[in-house]
């Protein structure tokens, strides 16, 4: 019990193993975790085993968009419980219903379901290369991504990720990727060759520090892609499903990508990812060209249907309003450690100076507020999209107390 309330440090699994004589934990040592065991969730709060209530401005890394124990999700879980899985060999209707919704909401044309962001991106890369193969033959397979991007943890999506720290140990990585400086058109143009088949970008770089791309730059990239039949792929794994105040952030940028990927918020907590393709590659994958055992799982799709139904016009307006309120409230703190606030909707980055983001995160944890970092000096706020103004005030009060105590 004592360990659960006394959070002086974060411990790695290895520390816990040592402490507990290696008996209790056979997890690989890949995550640093605080010594709190969480048991339940309710709205924007998670509750520890010892009964303490934490305000969650991390949403399971942008996943729990309707918060915890949302009635629509609970209802879908119960309704779907007797047919959790059947496989893609049979029709369970839920995937078709969800695909129709995604097509309507995006203005794109066809959908493939995966189970995670990395898998959706991996599939999008395959889709782009197959499109190019079908139209131009082999060899036109290069993909340009941006520096500071993040696209996932498979060997290929690590390759797509434009950060050197992810290009270690696991060689050989998938070939065919090059990385352009964000918001620098000439740099990207210098990488375009006859072999370029796609450009893959996040419109707001998430893990890289919450950096929205400039609108003009995105328009120019989009036009370049149109002119040269280079597929314009937008990774909306983090920005999509209402996070930035639109159904997907491409709307905010006024571009209709050739391929969009979703995951994180799509299942409201259920693992699911999606590749949504426009006219050009809606039929590029034919029978057996791609597949997944769990992809399109009826329970995941049923829950995702409930999530997507909640994201109506009024809901998205509230995301924009609350995002604006959160951003303004941070700016009003006028604290010397805050260098900048940026982002869209409820995907905000607070860049710090003179203090490390992880120290601030750990101090907030002690005051029962969960927040994220992105890079060494940026706090990332991804509250559930159902957050209200009084919860935002509560978050701001804690942040203020913490920053004033340094
Ligand atoms: C989280 C994330 C991914 C990876 O998603 P997983 O579900 O962890 O595989 C890919 N792209 C972006 C932009 C992300 O934020």
Coordinates of C-alpha atoms and ligand atoms in Angstrom, one line a residue:
X1 CA 0.0 0.0 0.0
X2 CA 2.7 2.4 1.0
X3 CA 4.4 2.0 -2.4
X4 CA 1.2 3.0 -4.2
X5 CA 0.8 6.4 -2.6
X6 CA 4.4 7.4 -2.3
X7 CA 5.4 8.5 -5.7
X8 CA 8.8 10.1 -5.4
X9 CA 10.2 8.6 -8.6
X10 CA 9.2 6.6 -11.6
X11 CA 10.5 3.1 -11.4
X12 CA 11.4 0.8 -14.2
X13 CA 10.1 -2.7 -14.3
X14 CA 13.7 -3.8 -13.5
X15 CA 13.6 -1.8 -10.3
X16 CA 10.3 -3.5 -9.3
X17 CA 11.8 -6.9 -10.1
X18 CA 14.8 -6.2 -7.9
X19 CA 12.6 -4.9 -5.1
X20 CA 10.2 -7.8 -5.2
X21 CA 12.8 -10.5 -5.7
X22 CA 12.0 -10.9 -9.4
X23 CA 8.9 -12.9 -8.5
X24 CA 6.0 -10.7 -9.6
X25 CA 7.0 -9.4 -12.9
X26 CA 8.0 -11.1 -16.1
X27 CA 7.3 -8.1 -18.4
X28 CA 10.2 -7.0 -20.6
X29 CA 11.9 -3.9 -19.4
X30 CA 10.5 -1.6 -22.1
X31 CA 8.5 0.9 -20.1
X32 CA 9.1 3.2 -17.1
X33 CA 6.1 3.3 -14.9
X34 CA 5.2 5.0 -11.6
X35 CA 4.4 2.8 -8.7
X36 CA 0.7 3.2 -8.8
X37 CA -1.7 0.5 -9.9
X38 CA -4.8 1.8 -11.7
X39 CA -8.0 -0.1 -11.5
X40 CA -10.9 1.8 -12.7
X41 CA -11.9 4.8 -14.8
X42 CA -14.8 7.2 -14.8
X43 CA -15.2 10.1 -17.3
X44 CA -12.0 12.1 -17.3
X45 CA -10.6 10.3 -14.2
X46 CA -8.8 7.1 -13.4
X47 CA -8.8 5.6 -10.0
X48 CA -6.0 3.7 -8.4
X49 CA -6.2 0.5 -6.4
X50 CA -5.9 2.5 -3.2
X51 CA -8.8 4.7 -4.2
X52 CA -7.1 7.9 -5.3
X53 CA -8.6 9.7 -8.2
X54 CA -6.4 11.1 -11.0
X55 CA -7.4 13.6 -13.6
X56 CA -6.3 12.2 -16.9
X57 CA -5.0 14.6 -19.5
X58 CA -3.2 11.8 -21.4
X59 CA -6.2 9.6 -22.5
X60 CA -4.1 6.5 -22.8
X61 CA -2.0 8.5 -25.3
X62 CA -4.9 10.0 -27.2
X63 CA -6.9 6.9 -27.2
X64 CA -9.8 7.2 -24.7
X65 CA -11.5 10.0 -26.6
X66 CA -14.8 9.5 -24.8
X67 CA -13.1 9.1 -21.5
X68 CA -13.8 6.1 -19.2
X69 CA -17.0 4.1 -18.7
X70 CA -18.8 6.1 -21.4
X71 CA -22.4 4.7 -21.6
X72 CA -22.3 4.4 -25.4
X73 CA -19.1 2.3 -25.2
X74 CA -20.4 0.2 -22.4
X75 CA -23.5 -0.5 -24.3
X76 CA -21.6 -1.5 -27.4
X77 CA -19.4 -3.8 -25.3
X78 CA -22.3 -5.6 -23.9
X79 CA -24.1 -5.9 -27.2
X80 CA -21.0 -7.2 -28.9
X81 CA -19.9 -9.6 -26.2
X82 CA -21.4 -12.7 -27.6
X83 CA -19.6 -12.3 -31.0
X84 CA -16.3 -10.9 -30.0
X85 CA -14.6 -12.4 -33.0
X86 CA -15.4 -14.4 -36.1
X87 CA -12.6 -13.7 -38.7
X88 CA -12.7 -12.0 -42.1
X89 CA -13.9 -15.2 -43.6
X90 CA -17.5 -14.2 -42.6
X91 CA -19.6 -11.1 -42.6
X92 CA -20.5 -9.6 -39.2
X93 CA -21.8 -6.3 -40.6
X94 CA -20.0 -4.2 -38.1
X95 CA -16.9 -3.6 -40.3
X96 CA -19.1 -2.6 -43.2
X97 CA -21.1 -0.2 -41.1
X98 CA -18.0 1.4 -39.7
X99 CA -16.3 1.6 -43.2
X100 CA -19.4 3.4 -44.5
X101 CA -19.1 6.0 -41.7
X102 CA -15.4 6.5 -42.2
X103 CA -15.9 7.0 -46.0
X104 CA -18.8 9.5 -45.4
X105 CA -16.9 11.4 -42.8
X106 CA -13.6 11.7 -44.8
X107 CA -14.9 12.0 -48.3
X108 CA -12.6 9.1 -49.3
X109 CA -13.6 5.8 -50.8
X110 CA -12.6 2.5 -49.2
X111 CA -11.3 1.1 -45.9
X112 CA -9.1 -1.7 -44.6
X113 CA -9.1 -2.4 -40.9
X114 CA -6.0 -3.1 -38.9
X115 CA -5.3 -3.2 -35.1
X116 CA -2.9 -0.4 -34.4
X117 CA -1.4 2.8 -35.8
X118 CA 1.8 1.1 -36.9
X119 CA -0.1 -1.6 -38.7
X120 CA -2.4 0.9 -40.5
X121 CA 0.7 2.8 -41.6
X122 CA 2.5 -0.4 -42.7
X123 CA -0.6 -1.2 -44.8
X124 CA -0.7 2.3 -46.2
X125 CA 2.9 1.9 -47.3
X126 CA 2.1 -1.4 -49.0
X127 CA -1.0 0.2 -50.6
X128 CA 1.1 3.1 -52.0
X129 CA 3.8 0.8 -53.4
X130 CA 1.2 -1.5 -55.0
X131 CA -0.5 1.4 -56.6
X132 CA 2.8 2.5 -58.0
X133 CA 3.7 -1.0 -59.1
X134 CA 0.3 -1.4 -60.9
X135 CA 0.7 1.9 -62.8
X136 CA 4.4 2.2 -63.3
X137 CA 6.0 -1.2 -62.8
X138 CA 8.6 -2.1 -60.3
X139 CA 11.2 0.3 -58.9
X140 CA 9.0 3.4 -58.3
X141 CA 8.9 2.7 -54.6
X142 CA 10.5 5.6 -52.7
X143 CA 8.6 7.4 -49.9
X144 CA 9.4 10.8 -48.5
X145 CA 8.6 11.4 -44.8
X146 CA 9.5 14.3 -42.5
X147 CA 12.3 14.7 -40.0
X148 CA 11.0 14.6 -36.4
X149 CA 8.0 12.4 -37.5
X150 CA 6.7 9.3 -35.8
X151 CA 4.9 6.5 -37.7
X152 CA 5.2 3.4 -35.6
X153 CA 7.4 0.6 -34.3
X154 CA 7.5 -2.1 -37.0
X155 CA 10.7 -2.4 -39.0
X156 CA 9.1 -0.5 -41.9
X157 CA 7.3 2.2 -39.9
X158 CA 10.5 2.8 -37.9
X159 CA 12.2 3.3 -41.3
X160 CA 9.4 5.8 -42.1
X161 CA 10.0 7.6 -38.9
X162 CA 12.3 10.5 -39.5
X163 CA 14.3 10.4 -36.2
X164 CA 17.8 8.9 -36.0
X165 CA 17.2 7.5 -32.5
X166 CA 14.7 5.0 -33.9
X167 CA 17.2 3.8 -36.5
X168 CA 19.4 1.7 -34.3
X169 CA 19.9 -2.0 -33.5
X170 CA 17.3 -3.5 -35.8
X171 CA 19.2 -3.3 -39.1
X172 CA 18.6 -4.0 -41.9
X173 CA 15.7 -1.5 -42.0
X174 CA 13.3 -1.4 -44.9
X175 CA 14.9 0.6 -47.8
X176 CA 13.3 3.4 -49.8
X177 CA 12.7 6.2 -47.2
X178 CA 14.1 9.7 -47.1
X179 CA 13.4 12.5 -44.7
X180 CA 12.7 16.1 -45.5
X181 CA 12.9 19.1 -43.2
X182 CA 9.3 20.1 -42.2
X183 CA 8.0 23.3 -43.6
X184 CA 10.9 23.5 -46.1
X185 CA 9.6 22.9 -49.6
X186 CA 13.0 23.1 -51.3
X187 CA 14.4 20.5 -49.0
X188 CA 11.6 18.1 -49.9
X189 CA 11.8 18.9 -53.6
X190 CA 15.5 18.0 -53.5
X191 CA 14.5 14.5 -52.4
X192 CA 11.8 13.9 -55.1
X193 CA 13.0 11.6 -57.9
X194 CA 11.3 9.5 -60.7
X195 CA 11.1 6.7 -58.1
X196 CA 9.1 8.7 -55.6
X197 CA 5.7 7.0 -55.1
X198 CA 4.4 8.7 -51.9
X199 CA 4.8 11.4 -49.3
X200 CA 3.8 10.3 -45.8
X201 CA 3.3 13.0 -43.2
X202 CA 1.6 13.9 -39.9
X203 CA -0.1 17.3 -40.3
X204 CA 0.5 17.9 -36.6
X205 CA 3.7 16.0 -35.5
X206 CA 2.7 14.3 -32.2
X207 CA 5.4 12.3 -30.6
X208 CA 8.0 14.7 -32.1
X209 CA 6.7 17.6 -30.0
X210 CA 3.3 18.7 -31.2
X211 CA 4.3 20.8 -34.2
X212 CA 1.5 21.7 -36.6
X213 CA 2.8 22.0 -40.2
X214 CA 2.3 25.4 -41.9
X215 CA -0.8 25.5 -44.1
X216 CA 0.9 26.9 -47.2
X217 CA 3.5 24.2 -47.1
X218 CA 0.9 21.5 -46.8
X219 CA -1.0 23.0 -49.8
X220 CA 2.2 23.1 -51.8
X221 CA 3.0 19.5 -51.0
X222 CA -0.5 18.4 -51.9
X223 CA -0.3 20.2 -55.3
X224 CA 3.1 18.7 -56.0
X225 CA 1.7 15.2 -55.3
X226 CA -1.3 15.8 -57.6
X227 CA 0.9 17.0 -60.4
X228 CA 3.3 14.0 -60.3
X229 CA 0.9 11.2 -59.2
X230 CA 2.7 10.9 -55.9
X231 CA 0.4 9.6 -53.3
X232 CA -0.3 12.0 -50.5
X233 CA -0.6 9.9 -47.3
X234 CA -1.6 11.5 -44.0
X235 CA -0.9 9.7 -40.8
X236 CA -3.9 10.7 -38.7
X237 CA -3.3 8.1 -36.1
X238 CA -3.1 10.8 -33.4
X239 CA -4.7 13.8 -35.0
X240 CA -7.8 12.0 -36.3
X241 CA -11.2 11.1 -34.8
X242 CA -11.9 14.5 -33.4
X243 CA -8.7 15.1 -31.6
X244 CA -7.8 18.4 -33.4
X245 CA -11.4 19.7 -33.5
X246 CA -12.4 18.2 -36.9
X247 CA -13.3 14.6 -37.7
X248 CA -9.7 14.5 -39.1
X249 CA -7.2 17.2 -39.2
X250 CA -6.8 17.1 -43.1
X251 CA -10.1 19.1 -43.1
X252 CA -8.5 21.9 -41.1
X253 CA -5.8 22.0 -43.8
X254 CA -8.3 21.8 -46.6
X255 CA -6.6 18.8 -48.3
X256 CA -8.2 15.5 -49.3
X257 CA -5.3 13.0 -49.0
X258 CA -5.1 9.9 -51.2
X259 CA -4.7 7.7 -48.1
X260 CA -5.4 8.4 -44.4
X261 CA -4.6 6.2 -41.5
X262 CA -6.4 6.2 -38.2
X263 CA -5.9 4.3 -34.9
X264 CA -5.6 5.7 -31.3
X265 CA -8.9 7.4 -30.8
X266 CA -10.8 5.3 -33.3
X267 CA -11.8 2.6 -30.9
X268 CA -12.1 4.8 -27.8
X269 CA -9.8 2.3 -26.0
X270 CA -10.4 -0.7 -28.1
X271 CA -7.4 -1.6 -30.3
X272 CA -8.3 -0.8 -33.9
X273 CA -6.6 0.9 -36.8
X274 CA -7.8 1.8 -40.3
X275 CA -6.5 2.7 -43.7
X276 CA -8.9 4.9 -45.7
X277 CA -8.1 5.2 -49.4
X278 CA -9.4 7.8 -51.9
X279 CA -10.3 7.3 -55.6
X280 CA -6.8 6.4 -56.8
X281 CA -6.2 3.4 -54.6
X282 CA -9.6 2.4 -53.5
X283 CA -9.3 -0.9 -55.5
X284 CA -5.5 -1.3 -55.4
X285 CA -5.7 -4.1 -52.9
X286 CA -7.5 -7.1 -54.5
X287 CA -8.3 -10.5 -53.1
X288 CA -5.6 -11.7 -50.7
X289 CA -3.3 -8.7 -51.4
X290 CA -3.5 -7.8 -47.7
X291 CA -5.1 -9.2 -44.6
X292 CA -5.2 -9.4 -40.8
X293 CA -6.6 -12.0 -38.3
X294 CA -8.0 -9.4 -36.0
X295 CA -8.6 -6.6 -38.4
X296 CA -12.3 -5.6 -38.6
X297 CA -13.0 -7.6 -35.4
X298 CA -16.7 -7.2 -34.8
X299 CA -16.4 -6.1 -31.2
X300 CA -13.7 -3.5 -32.0
X301 CA -15.8 -2.2 -34.9
X302 CA -19.0 -2.1 -32.9
X303 CA -17.3 0.0 -30.2
X304 CA -15.7 2.2 -32.9
X305 CA -19.1 2.7 -34.5
X306 CA -20.4 4.0 -31.1
X307 CA -17.4 6.4 -30.9
X308 CA -17.7 7.7 -34.4
X309 CA -21.5 8.3 -33.9
X310 CA -20.7 10.6 -30.9
X311 CA -18.5 12.9 -33.0
X312 CA -21.3 15.0 -34.4
X313 CA -21.1 18.7 -35.3
X314 CA -21.8 20.0 -31.8
X315 CA -19.3 17.6 -30.2
X316 CA -16.5 18.8 -32.5
X317 CA -17.4 22.4 -31.8
X318 CA -17.0 21.7 -28.1
X319 CA -13.6 20.1 -28.8
X320 CA -12.5 23.3 -30.6
X321 CA -13.9 25.5 -27.8
X322 CA -12.4 23.6 -25.0
X323 CA -9.1 23.3 -26.9
X324 CA -9.1 27.1 -27.2
X325 CA -10.0 27.5 -23.6
X326 CA -7.1 25.2 -22.5
X327 CA -4.6 27.0 -24.7
X328 CA -5.7 30.4 -23.5
X329 CA -5.6 29.3 -19.9
X330 CA -2.0 28.0 -20.3
X331 CA -1.0 31.3 -21.9
X332 CA -2.6 33.2 -19.0
X333 CA -0.4 31.4 -16.5
X334 CA 2.3 33.6 -17.9
X335 CA 4.9 31.4 -16.2
X336 CA 8.6 31.9 -16.9
X337 CA 9.1 28.2 -17.6
X338 CA 6.5 28.2 -20.4
X339 CA 8.1 29.1 -23.7
X340 CA 5.2 28.4 -26.1
X341 CA 1.8 26.6 -26.4
X342 CA 0.9 25.2 -29.7
X343 CA -1.4 22.6 -31.3
X344 CA -4.9 22.2 -32.6
X345 CA -8.1 21.3 -30.8
X346 CA -7.4 19.1 -27.8
X347 CA -3.9 18.2 -29.0
X348 CA -1.7 20.7 -27.3
X349 CA 2.0 21.0 -26.7
X350 CA 3.5 23.2 -24.0
X351 CA 7.1 23.8 -24.6
X352 CA 9.1 24.4 -21.4
X353 CA 12.4 26.2 -20.8
X354 CA 14.7 25.8 -17.8
X355 CA 13.0 22.7 -16.5
X356 CA 12.6 19.2 -18.0
X357 CA 9.2 18.1 -19.2
X358 CA 9.5 14.7 -17.4
X359 CA 10.2 16.5 -14.1
X360 CA 7.0 18.5 -14.5
X361 CA 5.1 15.4 -15.5
X362 CA 6.3 13.6 -12.4
X363 CA 5.4 16.5 -10.2
X364 CA 1.9 16.6 -11.7
X365 CA 1.5 12.9 -11.1
X366 CA 2.1 13.5 -7.4
X367 CA -0.8 16.0 -7.5
X368 CA -2.9 13.4 -9.3
X369 CA -2.8 14.8 -12.8
X370 CA -1.7 12.6 -15.7
X371 CA 0.0 14.3 -18.6
X372 CA 2.4 13.3 -21.3
X373 CA 5.7 14.5 -22.7
X374 CA 6.8 14.8 -26.3
X375 CA 10.5 15.2 -26.6
X376 CA 12.7 16.5 -23.7
X377 CA 11.1 19.9 -23.3
X378 CA 7.5 19.6 -24.3
X379 CA 4.5 18.7 -22.2
X380 CA 1.8 17.1 -24.3
X381 CA -1.9 17.4 -23.3
X382 CA -4.4 15.0 -24.8
X383 CA -7.4 15.1 -22.5
X384 CA -10.5 12.9 -23.3
X385 CA -12.5 14.9 -25.9
X386 CA -15.4 15.0 -23.4
X387 CA -13.4 17.1 -21.0
X388 CA -15.3 20.2 -19.6
X389 CA -14.2 23.6 -18.5
X390 CA -14.1 22.8 -14.7
X391 CA -11.7 19.9 -15.4
X392 CA -9.6 22.1 -17.6
X393 CA -9.5 24.6 -14.7
X394 CA -8.4 21.8 -12.3
X395 CA -5.6 20.8 -14.7
X396 CA -4.5 24.4 -15.0
X397 CA -4.5 24.8 -11.2
X398 CA -2.3 21.8 -10.7
X399 CA 0.1 22.9 -13.5
X400 CA 0.3 26.3 -12.0
X401 CA 1.0 25.0 -8.5
X402 CA 3.7 22.7 -9.9
X403 CA 5.4 25.4 -12.0
X404 CA 5.3 27.9 -9.1
X405 CA 6.9 25.3 -6.8
X406 CA 10.0 24.8 -9.0
Ligands
LIG1 C1 1.0 6.5 -32.0 C2 1.3 6.8 -33.4 C3 1.6 5.7 -34.3 C4 1.7 4.3 -33.8 O1 0.5 3.8 -33.4 P1 0.5 2.4 -32.6 O2 -0.9 2.1 -32.3 O3 1.3 2.6 -31.3 O4 1.2 1.4 -33.4 C5 1.8 6.1 -35.6 N1 1.7 7.3 -36.0 C6 1.4 8.3 -35.2 C7 1.2 9.7 -35.7 C8 1.2 8.1 -33.8 O5 0.9 9.1 -33.0

